Amino acid sequence: MKKTKPLYEGKAKILWETDSPEHMVQEFKNDATAFDGTKHEVVEGKGAFNNRISSHFYGLLRDEGIRTHFVKTLSDTEMLVERLEMLSVEVVVRNIAAGSLVKRLGISEGTKFDPPIVEFYLKDDELHDPILSEEHVRALDLATPDQVDAMKREALAVNIILGNFLKQRGIDLVDFKLEFGTKGGELILGDEISPDTCRFHDSKTGRIMDKDRFRQDLGGFMEAYGEILDRVSS
Ligand code: TMP
Ligand code: ASP
């Protein structure tokens, strides 16, 4: 399959059309962005880490029966994916309080949630990705009630599969973000699952091993991504 023209360029990825109408090439860029793109750096090697880590997670999820857009890894920075109509919502699952939740609700960082919290956000940088209730998702026609239920169910299933897999490798899955799309009426998991879109903490030391190292200028940003790749491939 050959990539033909770029259809969509986001902050961290480019989606290319291919000579197959059902497939796209998802290319991971070296750009690191945060705070709706206001903080930006190009970091050598980041695209390759995220492509490899995402490929690994999608392979694991496929083996566990989760329907994803992932077809195969094509190169260091590219994967072949099924072409989806993306929904404009981000689905976040939280096991441990961090990030925007701590700021918004004043909950202490590190508070554990059992059962985990599932949230919806509007995918819109200009509006700063506002949080949505399920009623908002319906009122804005972003997804049907059945799709809302299916996204929650799938997100919680992904949480169990990834959480257990990572736990065995000494990593706590703090929270993560998923994006879904449809193809022929079927809801399918798309986008990426990487240290850009998840929070990973070392289970023993609590060390941050994700994009928070970049957001908070903690240093050792790519070293952490490299260690995540080593642990998930072991
Ligand atoms: P938050 O604490 O900033 O709301 O983020 C929760 C999780 O979702 C965290 O793992 C980062 C991820 N996330 C994204 O990948 N993209 C986004 O645009 C946002 C807001 C969060
Ligand atoms: N809001 C997310 C972050 O803080 C994603 C982004 O803005 O690029 O990283």
Coordinates of N, CA and C and ligand atoms in Angstrom, one line a residue:
M1 N 0.8 -1.2 0.0 CA 0.0 0.0 0.0 C 0.9 1.3 0.0
K2 N 0.6 2.2 -0.9 CA 1.4 3.4 -1.0 C 0.7 4.6 -0.4
K3 N 1.4 5.5 0.3 CA 0.7 6.7 0.8 C 0.7 7.7 -0.4
T4 N -0.4 8.4 -0.5 CA -0.6 9.3 -1.7 C -0.5 10.8 -1.2
K5 N -1.5 11.2 -0.5 CA -1.4 12.6 0.0 C -1.8 12.8 1.4
P6 N -1.2 13.8 2.1 CA -1.6 14.0 3.5 C -3.0 14.6 3.6
L7 N -3.8 13.9 4.4 CA -5.2 14.4 4.5 C -5.4 15.3 5.7
Y8 N -4.6 15.0 6.8 CA -4.8 15.7 8.0 C -3.5 15.8 8.8
E9 N -3.1 17.0 9.2 CA -1.9 17.1 10.0 C -2.3 17.6 11.4
G10 N -2.0 16.9 12.4 CA -2.3 17.3 13.8 C -1.0 17.8 14.4
K11 N -1.0 18.0 15.7 CA 0.2 18.5 16.4 C 1.3 17.4 16.4
A12 N 0.9 16.1 16.5 CA 1.9 15.1 16.7 C 1.9 14.0 15.6
K13 N 0.9 14.1 14.7 CA 0.8 13.1 13.7 C 0.3 13.6 12.3
I14 N 0.6 12.9 11.3 CA 0.1 13.2 10.0 C -0.7 11.9 9.5
L15 N -1.9 12.1 9.0 CA -2.7 11.0 8.4 C -2.6 11.1 6.9
W16 N -2.1 10.1 6.3 CA -1.9 10.1 4.8 C -3.0 9.2 4.2
E17 N -3.6 9.7 3.1 CA -4.4 8.8 2.2 C -3.5 7.8 1.6
T18 N -4.0 6.6 1.2 CA -3.2 5.6 0.5 C -4.0 5.2 -0.8
D19 N -3.4 4.3 -1.6 CA -4.1 3.9 -2.8 C -5.2 3.0 -2.4
S20 N -5.4 2.6 -1.2 CA -6.6 1.9 -0.7 C -7.6 2.8 0.0
P21 N -8.9 2.9 -0.5 CA -9.8 3.9 0.2 C -10.1 3.5 1.6
E22 N -9.8 2.3 2.0 CA -10.1 1.8 3.4 C -8.9 2.0 4.4
H23 N -7.8 2.4 3.9 CA -6.6 2.5 4.7 C -5.9 3.8 4.7
M24 N -5.2 4.1 5.8 CA -4.4 5.3 5.9 C -3.1 5.0 6.5
V25 N -2.1 5.9 6.3 CA -0.8 5.7 7.0 C -0.8 6.8 8.1
Q26 N -0.6 6.4 9.3 CA -0.5 7.3 10.4 C 1.0 7.5 10.7
E27 N 1.5 8.7 10.5 CA 2.9 9.0 10.7 C 3.0 9.8 12.0
F28 N 3.9 9.4 12.8 CA 4.2 10.1 14.1 C 5.3 11.1 13.9
K29 N 5.1 12.3 14.3 CA 6.1 13.4 14.1 C 6.9 13.5 15.4
N30 N 8.0 14.3 15.3 CA 8.9 14.5 16.4 C 8.5 15.7 17.3
D31 N 7.3 16.3 16.9 CA 6.9 17.5 17.7 C 6.3 17.1 19.0
A32 N 6.8 17.8 20.0 CA 6.2 17.7 21.4 C 5.4 19.0 21.6
T33 N 4.1 18.8 22.0 CA 3.3 20.0 22.3 C 2.6 19.8 23.6
A34 N 2.3 20.9 24.2 CA 1.4 20.9 25.4 C 0.7 22.2 25.6
F35 N -0.3 22.2 26.5 CA -1.1 23.4 26.7 C -1.7 23.9 25.4
D36 N -2.4 23.0 24.7 CA -3.1 23.4 23.5 C -2.1 23.9 22.4
G37 N -0.9 23.4 22.4 CA 0.0 23.7 21.4 C 0.9 25.0 21.7
T38 N 0.6 25.6 22.8 CA 1.4 26.9 23.1 C 2.8 26.5 23.5
K39 N 3.1 25.3 24.1 CA 4.5 24.9 24.3 C 4.8 23.9 23.2
H40 N 5.9 24.1 22.6 CA 6.2 23.3 21.4 C 7.7 23.1 21.3
E41 N 8.2 21.9 21.0 CA 9.6 21.6 20.7 C 9.6 20.4 19.8
V42 N 10.7 20.4 19.0 CA 10.9 19.2 18.1 C 11.9 18.3 18.9
V43 N 11.6 17.1 19.1 CA 12.4 16.2 19.9 C 12.8 15.0 19.1
E44 N 14.0 14.9 18.7 CA 14.5 13.7 17.9 C 14.2 12.4 18.5
G45 N 13.6 11.5 17.7 CA 13.3 10.2 18.2 C 11.9 10.0 18.8
K46 N 11.2 11.1 19.1 CA 9.9 11.0 19.7 C 8.9 10.2 18.9
G47 N 8.8 10.6 17.5 CA 7.9 9.9 16.7 C 8.1 8.4 16.6
A48 N 9.3 8.0 16.6 CA 9.6 6.5 16.5 C 9.2 5.8 17.8
F49 N 9.5 6.5 19.0 CA 9.0 5.9 20.3 C 7.5 5.7 20.3
N50 N 6.8 6.8 19.9 CA 5.3 6.7 20.0 C 4.7 5.7 19.1
N51 N 5.4 5.6 17.8 CA 4.9 4.7 16.9 C 5.1 3.2 17.4
R52 N 6.2 3.0 18.0 CA 6.5 1.6 18.4 C 5.7 1.3 19.7
I53 N 5.6 2.2 20.6 CA 4.8 1.9 21.8 C 3.3 1.8 21.4
S54 N 2.8 2.6 20.6 CA 1.4 2.5 20.2 C 1.2 1.2 19.5
S55 N 2.1 0.8 18.5 CA 1.9 -0.4 17.8 C 1.8 -1.6 18.8
H56 N 2.7 -1.5 19.8 CA 2.7 -2.6 20.8 C 1.4 -2.7 21.5
F57 N 0.9 -1.6 22.0 CA -0.4 -1.6 22.7 C -1.5 -2.0 21.9
Y58 N -1.6 -1.5 20.6 CA -2.7 -1.9 19.7 C -2.6 -3.4 19.4
G59 N -1.4 -4.0 19.3 CA -1.3 -5.4 19.1 C -1.8 -6.2 20.3
L60 N -1.5 -5.7 21.5 CA -1.9 -6.3 22.7 C -3.5 -6.3 22.8
L61 N -4.0 -5.1 22.5 CA -5.5 -4.9 22.6 C -6.2 -5.8 21.6
R62 N -5.6 -5.9 20.4 CA -6.2 -6.8 19.3 C -6.2 -8.2 19.8
D63 N -5.1 -8.7 20.4 CA -5.0 -10.1 20.9 C -6.1 -10.3 22.0
E64 N -6.5 -9.2 22.7 CA -7.5 -9.4 23.8 C -8.9 -9.1 23.3
G65 N -9.1 -8.9 22.0 CA -10.4 -8.8 21.4 C -11.0 -7.4 21.3
I66 N -10.1 -6.4 21.5 CA -10.6 -5.0 21.3 C -10.4 -4.6 19.8
R67 N -11.5 -4.1 19.2 CA -11.5 -3.7 17.8 C -10.8 -2.3 17.7
T68 N -9.6 -2.3 17.0 CA -8.9 -1.1 16.8 C -8.6 -0.8 15.3
H69 N -8.1 0.4 15.0 CA -7.8 0.7 13.6 C -6.5 0.2 13.2
F70 N -5.7 -0.3 14.1 CA -4.3 -0.7 13.8 C -4.3 -1.9 12.8
V71 N -3.5 -1.8 11.8 CA -3.3 -3.0 10.9 C -1.9 -3.6 11.1
K72 N -0.9 -2.7 10.9 CA 0.5 -3.2 11.1 C 1.5 -2.0 11.1
T73 N 2.6 -2.3 11.7 CA 3.7 -1.3 11.7 C 4.4 -1.2 10.4
L74 N 4.6 0.0 9.8 CA 5.2 0.0 8.5 C 6.7 0.4 8.5
S75 N 7.0 1.3 9.4 CA 8.4 1.8 9.5 C 8.6 2.3 10.9
D76 N 9.8 2.9 11.1 CA 10.1 3.5 12.4 C 9.0 4.4 13.0
T77 N 8.4 5.3 12.0 CA 7.5 6.3 12.5 C 6.1 6.2 11.8
E78 N 5.8 5.0 11.1 CA 4.6 4.9 10.5 C 3.9 3.6 10.8
M79 N 2.5 3.7 10.9 CA 1.7 2.5 11.0 C 0.6 2.5 9.9
L80 N 0.2 1.4 9.5 CA -1.0 1.3 8.6 C -2.2 1.1 9.5
V81 N -3.3 2.0 9.2 CA -4.5 1.9 10.0 C -5.7 1.9 9.1
E82 N -6.8 1.4 9.6 CA -8.1 1.5 8.9 C -8.6 2.9 8.9
R83 N -9.2 3.3 7.8 CA -9.7 4.7 7.7 C -11.1 4.8 8.5
L84 N -11.2 5.7 9.4 CA -12.4 5.8 10.3 C -12.9 7.3 10.1
E85 N -14.2 7.4 10.4 CA -14.8 8.7 10.6 C -14.7 9.0 12.1
M86 N -13.8 9.9 12.5 CA -13.5 10.1 13.9 C -14.6 10.9 14.6
L87 N -15.0 10.6 15.8 CA -15.9 11.3 16.7 C -15.0 12.5 17.3
S88 N -15.7 13.6 17.5 CA -14.9 14.8 18.1 C -14.9 14.8 19.6
V89 N -14.8 13.6 20.2 CA -14.7 13.5 21.6 C -13.5 12.8 22.0
E90 N -12.9 13.1 23.2 CA -11.8 12.4 23.8 C -12.3 11.7 25.0
V91 N -12.0 10.5 25.2 CA -12.5 9.7 26.3 C -11.3 9.5 27.3
V92 N -11.4 10.0 28.5 CA -10.3 9.9 29.4 C -10.7 8.9 30.6
V93 N -9.8 8.0 30.9 CA -10.0 7.1 32.0 C -9.0 7.5 33.1
R94 N -9.5 7.6 34.3 CA -8.5 8.0 35.4 C -8.6 6.9 36.6
N95 N -7.4 6.4 36.9 CA -7.3 5.5 38.0 C -6.7 6.2 39.2
I96 N -5.9 7.2 39.0 CA -5.2 8.0 40.1 C -5.3 9.4 39.7
A97 N -5.6 10.3 40.7 CA -5.8 11.7 40.4 C -4.5 12.4 40.0
A98 N -4.6 13.1 38.9 CA -3.5 13.9 38.3 C -4.0 14.9 37.4
G99 N -3.1 15.8 36.9 CA -3.4 16.7 35.9 C -4.6 17.6 36.1
S100 N -5.5 17.7 35.0 CA -6.6 18.7 35.1 C -7.6 18.4 36.2
L101 N -7.7 17.1 36.5 CA -8.7 16.8 37.5 C -8.3 17.4 38.9
V102 N -7.0 17.3 39.2 CA -6.5 17.8 40.5 C -6.8 19.3 40.5
K103 N -6.5 20.0 39.4 CA -6.7 21.5 39.3 C -8.2 21.8 39.4
R104 N -9.0 21.1 38.7 CA -10.4 21.4 38.6 C -11.2 21.2 39.9
L105 N -10.9 20.1 40.5 CA -11.7 19.7 41.7 C -11.0 19.8 43.0
G106 N -9.7 20.1 43.0 CA -9.0 20.2 44.2 C -8.7 18.9 44.9
I107 N -8.9 17.8 44.2 CA -8.6 16.5 44.8 C -7.1 16.3 44.9
S108 N -6.6 15.7 46.0 CA -5.2 15.5 46.2 C -4.6 14.6 45.1
E109 N -3.4 15.0 44.5 CA -2.7 14.2 43.6 C -2.5 12.9 44.2
G110 N -2.7 11.8 43.4 CA -2.4 10.4 43.9 C -3.6 9.7 44.5
T111 N -4.7 10.4 44.7 CA -5.9 9.8 45.2 C -6.3 8.7 44.2
K112 N -6.6 7.5 44.7 CA -6.9 6.4 43.9 C -8.5 6.3 43.6
F113 N -8.9 6.0 42.4 CA -10.3 5.8 42.1 C -10.6 4.4 41.8
D114 N -11.5 3.8 42.6 CA -11.9 2.4 42.3 C -13.4 2.4 42.6
P115 N -14.2 2.3 41.6 CA -13.9 2.1 40.1 C -13.3 3.4 39.5
P116 N -12.6 3.2 38.4 CA -12.0 4.3 37.7 C -13.1 5.3 37.2
I117 N -12.6 6.6 36.9 CA -13.5 7.6 36.4 C -13.4 7.6 34.9
V118 N -14.5 7.7 34.2 CA -14.5 7.9 32.7 C -15.1 9.3 32.4
E119 N -14.4 10.0 31.6 CA -14.8 11.4 31.3 C -14.8 11.6 29.8
F120 N -15.6 12.5 29.3 CA -15.6 12.9 27.9 C -15.2 14.4 27.8
Y121 N -14.4 14.7 26.8 CA -13.9 16.0 26.5 C -14.2 16.3 25.0
L122 N -14.5 17.6 24.7 CA -14.7 18.1 23.4 C -13.3 18.3 22.7
K123 N -13.1 17.7 21.6 CA -11.8 17.8 20.9 C -11.7 19.2 20.2
D124 N -11.3 20.2 20.9 CA -11.3 21.5 20.3 C -10.3 22.4 21.0
D125 N -9.1 22.6 20.5 CA -8.0 23.3 21.1 C -8.4 24.8 21.4
E126 N -9.2 25.4 20.5 CA -9.6 26.8 20.7 C -10.4 27.0 21.9
L127 N -11.2 26.0 22.2 CA -12.1 26.0 23.4 C -11.3 25.3 24.6
H128 N -10.1 24.9 24.4 CA -9.3 24.2 25.4 C -9.9 22.9 25.9
D129 N -10.4 22.1 24.9 CA -10.9 20.8 25.2 C -11.8 20.7 26.4
P130 N -12.9 21.4 26.4 CA -13.8 21.4 27.6 C -14.3 20.1 28.0
I131 N -14.5 19.8 29.3 CA -15.1 18.6 29.7 C -16.6 18.6 29.4
L132 N -17.1 17.4 29.0 CA -18.5 17.3 28.6 C -19.2 16.2 29.5
S133 N -20.5 16.5 29.8 CA -21.3 15.5 30.4 C -21.8 14.6 29.3
E134 N -22.4 13.4 29.7 CA -23.0 12.6 28.6 C -24.1 13.3 27.9
E135 N -24.8 14.2 28.7 CA -25.9 14.9 28.1 C -25.4 15.9 27.1
H136 N -24.2 16.5 27.4 CA -23.6 17.4 26.4 C -23.3 16.7 25.1
V137 N -22.7 15.5 25.3 CA -22.3 14.7 24.1 C -23.5 14.4 23.2
R138 N -24.6 14.1 23.9 CA -25.9 13.9 23.1 C -26.4 15.1 22.5
A139 N -26.5 16.2 23.3 CA -27.1 17.5 22.8 C -26.3 18.0 21.7
L140 N -25.0 17.9 21.7 CA -24.1 18.4 20.6 C -24.0 17.4 19.5
D141 N -24.7 16.3 19.6 CA -24.7 15.3 18.6 C -23.3 14.8 18.2
L142 N -22.5 14.6 19.3 CA -21.1 14.2 19.1 C -21.1 12.7 19.0
A143 N -22.1 12.0 19.6 CA -22.2 10.5 19.6 C -23.6 10.2 20.0
T144 N -24.0 9.0 19.6 CA -25.4 8.5 20.0 C -25.3 7.9 21.4
P145 N -26.4 7.8 22.1 CA -26.4 7.2 23.5 C -25.7 5.8 23.4
D146 N -26.0 5.0 22.4 CA -25.3 3.7 22.3 C -23.8 3.8 22.1
Q147 N -23.4 4.8 21.3 CA -21.9 5.0 21.2 C -21.3 5.5 22.5
V148 N -22.0 6.3 23.2 CA -21.5 6.7 24.5 C -21.3 5.5 25.4
D149 N -22.3 4.6 25.5 CA -22.2 3.4 26.3 C -21.1 2.6 25.8
A150 N -21.0 2.4 24.5 CA -19.9 1.5 23.9 C -18.5 2.1 24.2
M151 N -18.4 3.4 24.1 CA -17.1 4.0 24.4 C -16.6 3.8 25.8
K152 N -17.6 4.0 26.8 CA -17.3 3.8 28.2 C -16.9 2.3 28.4
R153 N -17.6 1.4 27.8 CA -17.4 0.0 28.0 C -16.0 -0.4 27.5
E154 N -15.7 0.1 26.2 CA -14.4 -0.2 25.6 C -13.3 0.5 26.4
A155 N -13.5 1.7 26.8 CA -12.4 2.4 27.6 C -12.1 1.7 28.9
L156 N -13.1 1.2 29.5 CA -12.8 0.4 30.8 C -12.2 -0.9 30.5
A157 N -12.5 -1.5 29.4 CA -11.9 -2.8 29.0 C -10.4 -2.6 28.7
V158 N -10.1 -1.5 28.0 CA -8.7 -1.1 27.6 C -8.0 -0.8 28.9
N159 N -8.6 -0.2 29.9 CA -8.0 0.1 31.2 C -7.5 -1.1 31.9
I160 N -8.4 -2.2 31.9 CA -8.0 -3.4 32.6 C -6.9 -4.1 31.9
I161 N -7.0 -4.2 30.5 CA -5.9 -4.9 29.7 C -4.6 -4.2 29.9
L162 N -4.6 -2.9 29.6 CA -3.3 -2.1 29.7 C -2.8 -2.0 31.1
G163 N -3.7 -1.8 32.1 CA -3.3 -1.7 33.5 C -2.6 -2.9 34.0
N164 N -3.2 -4.1 33.7 CA -2.6 -5.4 34.1 C -1.2 -5.6 33.4
F165 N -1.2 -5.4 32.1 CA 0.0 -5.5 31.4 C 1.2 -4.7 31.9
L166 N 0.8 -3.4 32.2 CA 1.8 -2.5 32.7 C 2.3 -2.8 34.1
K167 N 1.3 -3.2 34.9 CA 1.6 -3.5 36.3 C 2.7 -4.6 36.4
Q168 N 2.6 -5.6 35.5 CA 3.6 -6.7 35.5 C 4.9 -6.1 35.1
R169 N 5.0 -5.0 34.5 CA 6.3 -4.4 34.1 C 6.6 -3.2 35.0
G170 N 6.0 -3.1 36.1 CA 6.4 -2.1 37.1 C 6.0 -0.7 36.8
I171 N 4.8 -0.6 36.1 CA 4.3 0.7 35.7 C 2.9 0.9 36.2
D172 N 2.6 2.0 36.8 CA 1.2 2.3 37.2 C 0.6 3.1 36.1
L173 N -0.6 2.7 35.6 CA -1.4 3.4 34.6 C -2.2 4.4 35.3
V174 N -1.8 5.7 35.4 CA -2.5 6.7 36.2 C -3.8 7.1 35.4
D175 N -3.6 7.5 34.2 CA -4.8 7.9 33.4 C -4.4 7.8 31.9
F176 N -5.4 7.9 31.0 CA -5.1 7.9 29.6 C -6.3 8.4 28.8
K177 N -6.0 8.8 27.5 CA -7.0 9.3 26.6 C -7.2 8.5 25.4
L178 N -8.4 8.2 25.0 CA -8.7 7.4 23.8 C -9.5 8.3 22.8
E179 N -9.4 8.0 21.6 CA -10.3 8.5 20.6 C -10.9 7.4 19.7
F180 N -12.2 7.5 19.4 CA -12.9 6.5 18.7 C -13.4 7.1 17.4
G181 N -13.6 6.2 16.4 CA -14.2 6.5 15.1 C -15.2 5.4 14.7
T182 N -15.8 5.6 13.6 CA -16.7 4.6 13.1 C -16.3 4.2 11.6
K183 N -16.7 3.0 11.3 CA -16.5 2.5 9.9 C -17.7 1.6 9.7
G184 N -18.5 1.9 8.7 CA -19.7 1.1 8.4 C -20.6 0.9 9.6
G185 N -20.7 1.9 10.5 CA -21.6 1.9 11.6 C -20.9 1.2 12.9
E186 N -19.7 0.6 12.7 CA -19.1 0.0 13.8 C -18.2 1.0 14.5
L187 N -18.2 0.9 15.9 CA -17.3 1.8 16.7 C -16.0 1.2 16.8
I188 N -14.9 1.9 16.5 CA -13.5 1.3 16.4 C -12.6 2.3 17.1
L189 N -11.7 1.7 17.9 CA -10.7 2.6 18.6 C -9.6 3.1 17.7
G190 N -9.4 4.4 17.6 CA -8.4 4.9 16.7 C -7.3 5.7 17.4
D191 N -6.7 6.6 16.7 CA -5.7 7.5 17.2 C -4.4 6.8 17.7
E192 N -3.9 7.1 18.9 CA -2.6 6.5 19.4 C -2.8 6.2 20.9
I193 N -1.9 5.3 21.4 CA -1.8 5.1 22.8 C -0.4 5.1 23.1
S194 N 0.1 6.2 23.8 CA 1.5 6.4 23.9 C 1.8 7.2 25.2
P195 N 3.1 7.5 25.5 CA 3.3 8.3 26.7 C 2.9 9.8 26.5
D196 N 2.5 10.1 25.2 CA 1.9 11.5 25.0 C 0.5 11.5 25.5
T197 N -0.2 10.3 25.5 CA -1.6 10.3 25.7 C -2.0 9.5 27.0
C198 N -1.0 9.1 27.7 CA -1.2 8.4 29.0 C -0.3 9.0 30.1
R199 N -0.7 8.7 31.3 CA 0.3 9.0 32.4 C 0.8 7.7 32.9
F200 N 2.1 7.5 33.0 CA 2.7 6.3 33.5 C 3.6 6.7 34.6
H201 N 3.5 6.0 35.8 CA 4.4 6.2 36.9 C 5.1 4.9 37.3
D202 N 6.4 5.0 37.6 CA 7.1 3.8 38.0 C 6.4 3.3 39.3
S203 N 6.0 2.0 39.4 CA 5.3 1.5 40.5 C 6.1 1.6 41.8
K204 N 7.4 1.4 41.8 CA 8.2 1.4 43.0 C 8.5 2.8 43.5
T205 N 8.9 3.7 42.5 CA 9.5 5.0 42.9 C 8.5 6.1 42.7
G206 N 7.5 5.9 41.9 CA 6.5 7.0 41.5 C 7.1 7.9 40.4
R207 N 8.3 7.6 39.9 CA 8.9 8.4 38.9 C 7.9 8.6 37.7
I208 N 7.8 9.8 37.2 CA 7.0 10.1 36.0 C 7.7 9.7 34.7
M209 N 7.0 8.9 33.9 CA 7.6 8.3 32.7 C 6.7 8.6 31.4
D210 N 6.2 9.9 31.4 CA 5.3 10.3 30.3 C 5.5 11.7 29.9
K211 N 4.5 12.3 29.1 CA 4.7 13.7 28.6 C 4.7 14.7 29.7
D212 N 4.3 14.4 31.0 CA 4.4 15.3 32.1 C 5.9 15.8 32.3
R213 N 6.8 14.9 31.8 CA 8.2 15.3 31.9 C 8.5 16.6 31.1
F214 N 7.8 16.6 29.9 CA 7.9 17.8 29.0 C 7.1 18.9 29.5
R215 N 5.8 18.6 29.9 CA 4.9 19.7 30.4 C 5.5 20.4 31.5
Q216 N 6.1 19.7 32.4 CA 6.6 20.3 33.7 C 8.1 20.6 33.6
D217 N 8.8 20.4 32.5 CA 10.2 20.7 32.3 C 11.0 19.9 33.3
L218 N 10.8 18.5 33.4 CA 11.4 17.7 34.4 C 12.8 17.2 33.9
G219 N 13.0 17.3 32.6 CA 14.2 16.7 32.0 C 14.0 15.2 31.8
G220 N 15.0 14.6 31.0 CA 14.9 13.1 30.8 C 13.6 12.6 30.1
F221 N 13.2 13.5 29.2 CA 11.9 13.3 28.5 C 12.0 12.0 27.6
M222 N 12.9 12.0 26.7 CA 13.1 10.9 25.7 C 13.6 9.6 26.4
E223 N 14.4 9.8 27.5 CA 14.9 8.6 28.2 C 13.7 7.9 28.8
A224 N 12.8 8.6 29.3 CA 11.6 8.0 29.9 C 10.8 7.2 28.8
Y225 N 10.6 7.8 27.6 CA 9.9 7.1 26.6 C 10.6 5.9 26.2
G226 N 12.0 6.0 26.1 CA 12.8 4.8 25.8 C 12.6 3.7 26.8
E227 N 12.5 4.1 28.1 CA 12.3 3.0 29.1 C 10.9 2.4 29.0
I228 N 9.9 3.2 28.7 CA 8.6 2.6 28.5 C 8.6 1.6 27.4
L229 N 9.3 2.0 26.2 CA 9.4 1.1 25.1 C 10.1 -0.2 25.5
D230 N 11.2 -0.1 26.2 CA 11.9 -1.3 26.7 C 11.0 -2.2 27.5
R231 N 10.3 -1.6 28.5 CA 9.5 -2.4 29.4 C 8.3 -3.0 28.7
V232 N 7.7 -2.3 27.7 CA 6.5 -2.9 27.1 C 6.9 -3.9 26.1
S233 N 8.1 -3.8 25.6 CA 8.6 -4.9 24.6 C 9.2 -6.1 25.3
S234 N 9.3 -6.1 26.6 CA 10.0 -7.2 27.3 C 9.0 -8.3 27.6
Ligands
TMP1 P1 -5.6 15.9 31.8 O1 -5.3 15.6 33.2 O2 -4.8 17.0 31.2 O3 -7.1 16.1 31.6 O4 -5.2 14.6 30.9 C1 -5.7 13.3 31.2 C2 -5.1 12.3 30.3 O5 -5.4 12.5 29.0 C3 -3.5 12.4 30.3 O6 -3.0 11.1 30.3 C4 -3.2 13.1 29.1 C5 -4.3 12.8 28.1 N1 -4.7 13.9 27.2 C6 -4.3 13.8 25.9 O7 -3.7 12.9 25.5 N2 -4.7 14.9 25.1 C7 -5.4 15.9 25.5 O8 -5.7 16.8 24.7 C8 -5.8 16.0 26.9 C9 -6.6 17.1 27.5 C10 -5.4 14.9 27.7
ASP2 N1 -3.8 19.5 26.4 C1 -2.8 18.4 26.2 C2 -1.5 18.7 27.0 O1 -1.5 19.5 27.9 C3 -2.5 18.2 24.8 C4 -2.1 19.4 24.0 O2 -2.6 20.5 24.3 O3 -1.3 19.3 23.1 O4 -0.5 18.1 26.7

